[in-house]
Amino acid sequence: MNDTSIFDRRSIRKFKNQDIPNETIEEIICAGIAAPSAKNRQPWKCIVFKNEHKKRFLDCMENGIYKEEFIHNTLPKSINGLGDAKNTLRIMREAPVLIVILNTNGKSPFISIDADDRFMEICDSLSIGAFIENMLIQAEKLEIGSLWIANTCFAYNELISYLDTPYQLIGAVALGYADEKPIARPRKPLENIVKYMI
């Protein structure tokens, strides 16, 4: 096996203060676009943030996290995750590039949807997961560190309002040249996750 990008990829949380050219960012996103998607809906949309635009977006996220902790508490069962969200916010500020990922078919998680829409949402979420994974692998091939982020959930409504979008906010990917080399995290052994019915 010549290409080991899948196995070499790590979640990076320390980045060098070095910009990534837009052409390289687009190469990473194009790898995402090549992902399979349910019914070929390709439900992904990206917004790339850098510099002052990234700072303003993350200031909005910080405000949303504060409100979640002290004012509205929309995710009461996830309250223990706020500390991690604050740390993730710090990492996002350090990364030179932030790609926000939207589901163009998705609706707010705070509204009820029927079973048909729920299955469509599940399929589109799987498609977007493949889109993001392709981007992470391509970033690894280009020797760019990445971090897949879901902690935007703690500021969901604030960020949707800031983006002024009808689409569903899935999360974000932070990109930058890695300033660390983490060891591989433990993985479940194959025998714990595979069952053959043959």
PDB file of C-alpha atoms in Angstrom:
ATOM      1  CA  MET A   1       0.000   0.000   0.000  1.00  0.00           C
ATOM      2  CA  ASN A   2       1.662   3.224  -1.214  1.00  0.00           C
ATOM      3  CA  ASP A   3      -0.825   5.840   0.017  1.00  0.00           C
ATOM      4  CA  THR A   4      -0.993   5.820   3.809  1.00  0.00           C
ATOM      5  CA  SER A   5      -2.886   9.143   4.191  1.00  0.00           C
ATOM      6  CA  ILE A   6      -5.918   7.488   5.796  1.00  0.00           C
ATOM      7  CA  PHE A   7      -3.762   5.929   8.510  1.00  0.00           C
ATOM      8  CA  ASP A   8      -1.357   8.849   8.923  1.00  0.00           C
ATOM      9  CA  ARG A   9      -4.076  11.473   9.390  1.00  0.00           C
ATOM     10  CA  ARG A  10      -4.325  12.963  12.887  1.00  0.00           C
ATOM     11  CA  SER A  11      -6.571  15.568  14.496  1.00  0.00           C
ATOM     12  CA  ILE A  12      -4.339  18.622  14.826  1.00  0.00           C
ATOM     13  CA  ARG A  13      -4.849  21.117  17.634  1.00  0.00           C
ATOM     14  CA  LYS A  14      -1.682  23.206  17.304  1.00  0.00           C
ATOM     15  CA  PHE A  15      -1.000  25.173  14.145  1.00  0.00           C
ATOM     16  CA  LYS A  16       1.826  27.301  12.793  1.00  0.00           C
ATOM     17  CA  ASN A  17       1.112  30.942  12.051  1.00  0.00           C
ATOM     18  CA  GLN A  18       1.333  30.393   8.296  1.00  0.00           C
ATOM     19  CA  ASP A  19      -1.324  31.110   5.687  1.00  0.00           C
ATOM     20  CA  ILE A  20      -2.629  28.477   3.281  1.00  0.00           C
ATOM     21  CA  PRO A  21      -3.017  29.653  -0.340  1.00  0.00           C
ATOM     22  CA  ASN A  22      -6.581  29.708  -1.652  1.00  0.00           C
ATOM     23  CA  GLU A  23      -5.567  27.349  -4.475  1.00  0.00           C
ATOM     24  CA  THR A  24      -4.576  24.736  -1.879  1.00  0.00           C
ATOM     25  CA  ILE A  25      -7.838  25.212   0.018  1.00  0.00           C
ATOM     26  CA  GLU A  26      -9.752  24.693  -3.217  1.00  0.00           C
ATOM     27  CA  GLU A  27      -7.768  21.516  -3.928  1.00  0.00           C
ATOM     28  CA  ILE A  28      -8.856  20.202  -0.524  1.00  0.00           C
ATOM     29  CA  ILE A  29     -12.502  21.143  -1.132  1.00  0.00           C
ATOM     30  CA  CYS A  30     -12.440  19.557  -4.613  1.00  0.00           C
ATOM     31  CA  ALA A  31     -11.425  16.275  -2.968  1.00  0.00           C
ATOM     32  CA  GLY A  32     -14.538  16.648  -0.816  1.00  0.00           C
ATOM     33  CA  ILE A  33     -16.718  17.232  -3.858  1.00  0.00           C
ATOM     34  CA  ALA A  34     -15.550  13.866  -5.248  1.00  0.00           C
ATOM     35  CA  ALA A  35     -17.237  12.060  -2.318  1.00  0.00           C
ATOM     36  CA  PRO A  36     -20.287   9.860  -2.888  1.00  0.00           C
ATOM     37  CA  SER A  37     -23.643  11.344  -1.914  1.00  0.00           C
ATOM     38  CA  ALA A  38     -27.132   9.918  -1.492  1.00  0.00           C
ATOM     39  CA  LYS A  39     -29.123  10.268  -4.743  1.00  0.00           C
ATOM     40  CA  ASN A  40     -26.225  12.482  -5.911  1.00  0.00           C
ATOM     41  CA  ARG A  41     -27.785  15.392  -3.992  1.00  0.00           C
ATOM     42  CA  GLN A  42     -24.336  16.753  -3.023  1.00  0.00           C
ATOM     43  CA  PRO A  43     -25.872  18.612  -0.064  1.00  0.00           C
ATOM     44  CA  TRP A  44     -22.690  20.378   1.013  1.00  0.00           C
ATOM     45  CA  LYS A  45     -21.783  24.038   1.002  1.00  0.00           C
ATOM     46  CA  CYS A  46     -18.561  25.583   2.339  1.00  0.00           C
ATOM     47  CA  ILE A  47     -17.781  29.040   3.648  1.00  0.00           C
ATOM     48  CA  VAL A  48     -14.052  29.716   4.009  1.00  0.00           C
ATOM     49  CA  PHE A  49     -13.030  32.104   6.779  1.00  0.00           C
ATOM     50  CA  LYS A  50      -9.646  33.748   7.237  1.00  0.00           C
ATOM     51  CA  ASN A  51      -8.218  36.725   9.097  1.00  0.00           C
ATOM     52  CA  GLU A  52     -10.692  39.319  10.404  1.00  0.00           C
ATOM     53  CA  HIS A  53     -13.693  37.452   8.973  1.00  0.00           C
ATOM     54  CA  LYS A  54     -12.682  34.358  10.938  1.00  0.00           C
ATOM     55  CA  LYS A  55     -12.235  36.449  14.085  1.00  0.00           C
ATOM     56  CA  ARG A  56     -15.750  37.895  13.784  1.00  0.00           C
ATOM     57  CA  PHE A  57     -17.273  34.470  13.164  1.00  0.00           C
ATOM     58  CA  LEU A  58     -15.485  33.048  16.215  1.00  0.00           C
ATOM     59  CA  ASP A  59     -16.450  36.043  18.358  1.00  0.00           C
ATOM     60  CA  CYS A  60     -20.051  35.144  17.489  1.00  0.00           C
ATOM     61  CA  MET A  61     -19.390  31.532  18.472  1.00  0.00           C
ATOM     62  CA  GLU A  62     -17.850  32.633  21.762  1.00  0.00           C
ATOM     63  CA  ASN A  63     -20.931  34.749  22.494  1.00  0.00           C
ATOM     64  CA  GLY A  64     -23.165  31.764  21.706  1.00  0.00           C
ATOM     65  CA  ILE A  65     -21.185  29.493  24.036  1.00  0.00           C
ATOM     66  CA  TYR A  66     -21.482  32.102  26.791  1.00  0.00           C
ATOM     67  CA  LYS A  67     -25.257  32.308  26.280  1.00  0.00           C
ATOM     68  CA  GLU A  68     -25.528  28.511  26.301  1.00  0.00           C
ATOM     69  CA  GLU A  69     -23.680  28.359  29.608  1.00  0.00           C
ATOM     70  CA  PHE A  70     -25.350  31.250  31.430  1.00  0.00           C
ATOM     71  CA  ILE A  71     -28.612  32.176  29.700  1.00  0.00           C
ATOM     72  CA  HIS A  72     -30.590  29.767  27.507  1.00  0.00           C
ATOM     73  CA  ASN A  73     -29.160  26.230  27.943  1.00  0.00           C
ATOM     74  CA  THR A  74     -30.660  24.731  24.751  1.00  0.00           C
ATOM     75  CA  LEU A  75     -28.579  21.523  25.092  1.00  0.00           C
ATOM     76  CA  PRO A  76     -28.984  20.639  28.786  1.00  0.00           C
ATOM     77  CA  LYS A  77     -27.739  17.044  28.424  1.00  0.00           C
ATOM     78  CA  SER A  78     -24.543  18.275  26.776  1.00  0.00           C
ATOM     79  CA  ILE A  79     -23.616  20.926  29.358  1.00  0.00           C
ATOM     80  CA  ASN A  80     -20.470  19.003  30.311  1.00  0.00           C
ATOM     81  CA  GLY A  81     -19.182  19.569  26.785  1.00  0.00           C
ATOM     82  CA  LEU A  82     -18.930  23.342  27.178  1.00  0.00           C
ATOM     83  CA  GLY A  83     -15.372  23.176  28.526  1.00  0.00           C
ATOM     84  CA  ASP A  84     -14.306  21.240  25.449  1.00  0.00           C
ATOM     85  CA  ALA A  85     -16.155  23.729  23.233  1.00  0.00           C
ATOM     86  CA  LYS A  86     -14.196  26.607  24.762  1.00  0.00           C
ATOM     87  CA  ASN A  87     -10.938  24.758  24.115  1.00  0.00           C
ATOM     88  CA  THR A  88     -12.026  24.034  20.547  1.00  0.00           C
ATOM     89  CA  LEU A  89     -12.752  27.740  20.094  1.00  0.00           C
ATOM     90  CA  ARG A  90      -9.178  28.515  21.175  1.00  0.00           C
ATOM     91  CA  ILE A  91      -7.860  26.029  18.599  1.00  0.00           C
ATOM     92  CA  MET A  92     -10.074  27.530  15.885  1.00  0.00           C
ATOM     93  CA  ARG A  93      -8.658  30.968  16.627  1.00  0.00           C
ATOM     94  CA  GLU A  94      -5.127  29.605  16.206  1.00  0.00           C
ATOM     95  CA  ALA A  95      -5.817  27.875  12.885  1.00  0.00           C
ATOM     96  CA  PRO A  96      -5.263  30.149   9.887  1.00  0.00           C
ATOM     97  CA  VAL A  97      -8.240  28.741   7.943  1.00  0.00           C
ATOM     98  CA  LEU A  98     -11.720  27.706   8.996  1.00  0.00           C
ATOM     99  CA  ILE A  99     -14.126  26.004   6.603  1.00  0.00           C
ATOM    100  CA  VAL A 100     -17.734  26.055   7.804  1.00  0.00           C
ATOM    101  CA  ILE A 101     -19.842  23.197   6.417  1.00  0.00           C
ATOM    102  CA  LEU A 102     -23.561  23.536   5.708  1.00  0.00           C
ATOM    103  CA  ASN A 103     -26.226  21.022   4.655  1.00  0.00           C
ATOM    104  CA  THR A 104     -28.212  22.705   1.885  1.00  0.00           C
ATOM    105  CA  ASN A 105     -31.176  20.363   2.452  1.00  0.00           C
ATOM    106  CA  GLY A 106     -31.088  20.383   6.252  1.00  0.00           C
ATOM    107  CA  LYS A 107     -33.315  22.146   8.727  1.00  0.00           C
ATOM    108  CA  SER A 108     -32.620  23.474  12.192  1.00  0.00           C
ATOM    109  CA  PRO A 109     -32.157  20.697  14.785  1.00  0.00           C
ATOM    110  CA  PHE A 110     -34.516  22.671  17.029  1.00  0.00           C
ATOM    111  CA  ILE A 111     -37.586  22.087  14.846  1.00  0.00           C
ATOM    112  CA  SER A 112     -39.569  18.872  14.393  1.00  0.00           C
ATOM    113  CA  ILE A 113     -39.471  17.063  11.053  1.00  0.00           C
ATOM    114  CA  ASP A 114     -41.400  14.073   9.737  1.00  0.00           C
ATOM    115  CA  ALA A 115     -39.934  10.621   9.142  1.00  0.00           C
ATOM    116  CA  ASP A 116     -39.330  11.194   5.416  1.00  0.00           C
ATOM    117  CA  ASP A 117     -37.335  14.351   6.114  1.00  0.00           C
ATOM    118  CA  ARG A 118     -35.470  12.605   8.935  1.00  0.00           C
ATOM    119  CA  PHE A 119     -34.289   9.796   6.648  1.00  0.00           C
ATOM    120  CA  MET A 120     -33.255  12.352   4.036  1.00  0.00           C
ATOM    121  CA  GLU A 121     -31.329  14.221   6.731  1.00  0.00           C
ATOM    122  CA  ILE A 122     -29.588  11.012   7.827  1.00  0.00           C
ATOM    123  CA  CYS A 123     -28.563  10.223   4.242  1.00  0.00           C
ATOM    124  CA  ASP A 124     -27.339  13.766   3.646  1.00  0.00           C
ATOM    125  CA  SER A 125     -25.391  13.720   6.910  1.00  0.00           C
ATOM    126  CA  LEU A 126     -23.672  10.515   5.767  1.00  0.00           C
ATOM    127  CA  SER A 127     -22.853  12.196   2.455  1.00  0.00           C
ATOM    128  CA  ILE A 128     -21.407  15.246   4.188  1.00  0.00           C
ATOM    129  CA  GLY A 129     -19.367  12.972   6.474  1.00  0.00           C
ATOM    130  CA  ALA A 130     -17.799  11.454   3.345  1.00  0.00           C
ATOM    131  CA  PHE A 131     -17.248  14.959   1.931  1.00  0.00           C
ATOM    132  CA  ILE A 132     -15.422  16.050   5.098  1.00  0.00           C
ATOM    133  CA  GLU A 133     -13.362  12.857   5.335  1.00  0.00           C
ATOM    134  CA  ASN A 134     -12.195  13.293   1.737  1.00  0.00           C
ATOM    135  CA  MET A 135     -11.090  16.818   2.617  1.00  0.00           C
ATOM    136  CA  LEU A 136      -9.189  15.615   5.688  1.00  0.00           C
ATOM    137  CA  ILE A 137      -7.366  12.938   3.699  1.00  0.00           C
ATOM    138  CA  GLN A 138      -6.478  15.394   0.929  1.00  0.00           C
ATOM    139  CA  ALA A 139      -5.191  17.861   3.528  1.00  0.00           C
ATOM    140  CA  GLU A 140      -2.983  15.087   4.939  1.00  0.00           C
ATOM    141  CA  LYS A 141      -1.620  14.386   1.458  1.00  0.00           C
ATOM    142  CA  LEU A 142      -0.752  18.080   1.135  1.00  0.00           C
ATOM    143  CA  GLU A 143       0.940  18.039   4.578  1.00  0.00           C
ATOM    144  CA  ILE A 144      -1.707  20.324   6.066  1.00  0.00           C
ATOM    145  CA  GLY A 145      -3.113  19.637   9.503  1.00  0.00           C
ATOM    146  CA  SER A 146      -6.857  19.493  10.052  1.00  0.00           C
ATOM    147  CA  LEU A 147      -9.424  19.271  12.823  1.00  0.00           C
ATOM    148  CA  TRP A 148     -13.031  18.213  12.273  1.00  0.00           C
ATOM    149  CA  ILE A 149     -15.218  20.325  14.585  1.00  0.00           C
ATOM    150  CA  ALA A 150     -18.764  19.739  15.838  1.00  0.00           C
ATOM    151  CA  ASN A 151     -18.691  22.098  18.847  1.00  0.00           C
ATOM    152  CA  THR A 152     -20.428  24.754  16.749  1.00  0.00           C
ATOM    153  CA  CYS A 153     -23.610  23.119  18.099  1.00  0.00           C
ATOM    154  CA  PHE A 154     -23.288  25.129  21.317  1.00  0.00           C
ATOM    155  CA  ALA A 155     -23.733  28.366  19.366  1.00  0.00           C
ATOM    156  CA  TYR A 156     -25.964  26.995  16.619  1.00  0.00           C
ATOM    157  CA  ASN A 157     -28.630  29.708  16.494  1.00  0.00           C
ATOM    158  CA  GLU A 158     -26.163  32.556  16.900  1.00  0.00           C
ATOM    159  CA  LEU A 159     -23.953  31.235  14.083  1.00  0.00           C
ATOM    160  CA  ILE A 160     -26.891  30.591  11.730  1.00  0.00           C
ATOM    161  CA  SER A 161     -28.067  34.142  12.343  1.00  0.00           C
ATOM    162  CA  TYR A 162     -24.548  35.466  11.736  1.00  0.00           C
ATOM    163  CA  LEU A 163     -24.247  33.497   8.489  1.00  0.00           C
ATOM    164  CA  ASP A 164     -27.742  34.614   7.470  1.00  0.00           C
ATOM    165  CA  THR A 165     -28.436  31.231   5.896  1.00  0.00           C
ATOM    166  CA  PRO A 166     -31.479  28.934   5.677  1.00  0.00           C
ATOM    167  CA  TYR A 167     -29.168  25.899   5.592  1.00  0.00           C
ATOM    168  CA  GLN A 168     -28.288  23.539   8.428  1.00  0.00           C
ATOM    169  CA  LEU A 169     -24.950  24.135  10.159  1.00  0.00           C
ATOM    170  CA  ILE A 170     -23.092  20.819  10.303  1.00  0.00           C
ATOM    171  CA  GLY A 171     -19.777  21.959  11.765  1.00  0.00           C
ATOM    172  CA  ALA A 172     -16.400  23.147  10.611  1.00  0.00           C
ATOM    173  CA  VAL A 173     -12.918  22.066   9.596  1.00  0.00           C
ATOM    174  CA  ALA A 174      -9.877  23.958  10.867  1.00  0.00           C
ATOM    175  CA  LEU A 175      -6.849  23.888   8.578  1.00  0.00           C
ATOM    176  CA  GLY A 176      -3.249  24.903   9.072  1.00  0.00           C
ATOM    177  CA  TYR A 177       0.310  23.666   8.924  1.00  0.00           C
ATOM    178  CA  ALA A 178       0.676  21.380  11.932  1.00  0.00           C
ATOM    179  CA  ASP A 179       2.796  22.477  14.883  1.00  0.00           C
ATOM    180  CA  GLU A 180       2.525  19.074  16.562  1.00  0.00           C
ATOM    181  CA  LYS A 181       2.751  15.407  15.638  1.00  0.00           C
ATOM    182  CA  PRO A 182       0.241  13.486  17.757  1.00  0.00           C
ATOM    183  CA  ILE A 183       0.489   9.737  18.139  1.00  0.00           C
ATOM    184  CA  ALA A 184      -2.386   7.614  16.911  1.00  0.00           C
ATOM    185  CA  ARG A 185      -5.351   7.385  19.265  1.00  0.00           C
ATOM    186  CA  PRO A 186      -6.490   3.881  20.269  1.00  0.00           C
ATOM    187  CA  ARG A 187      -8.965   2.180  17.955  1.00  0.00           C
ATOM    188  CA  LYS A 188     -11.375  -0.648  18.677  1.00  0.00           C
ATOM    189  CA  PRO A 189     -10.018  -3.994  17.461  1.00  0.00           C
ATOM    190  CA  LEU A 190     -11.537  -5.478  14.338  1.00  0.00           C
ATOM    191  CA  GLU A 191     -13.050  -8.412  16.207  1.00  0.00           C
ATOM    192  CA  ASN A 192     -15.064  -5.995  18.387  1.00  0.00           C
ATOM    193  CA  ILE A 193     -16.747  -4.296  15.456  1.00  0.00           C
ATOM    194  CA  VAL A 194     -17.196  -6.970  12.768  1.00  0.00           C
ATOM    195  CA  LYS A 195     -19.654  -9.839  12.764  1.00  0.00           C
ATOM    196  CA  TYR A 196     -19.793 -12.217   9.803  1.00  0.00           C
ATOM    197  CA  MET A 197     -23.080 -13.886   8.868  1.00  0.00           C
ATOM    198  CA  ILE A 198     -21.812 -16.414   6.310  1.00  0.00           C
TER     199      ILE A 198
END
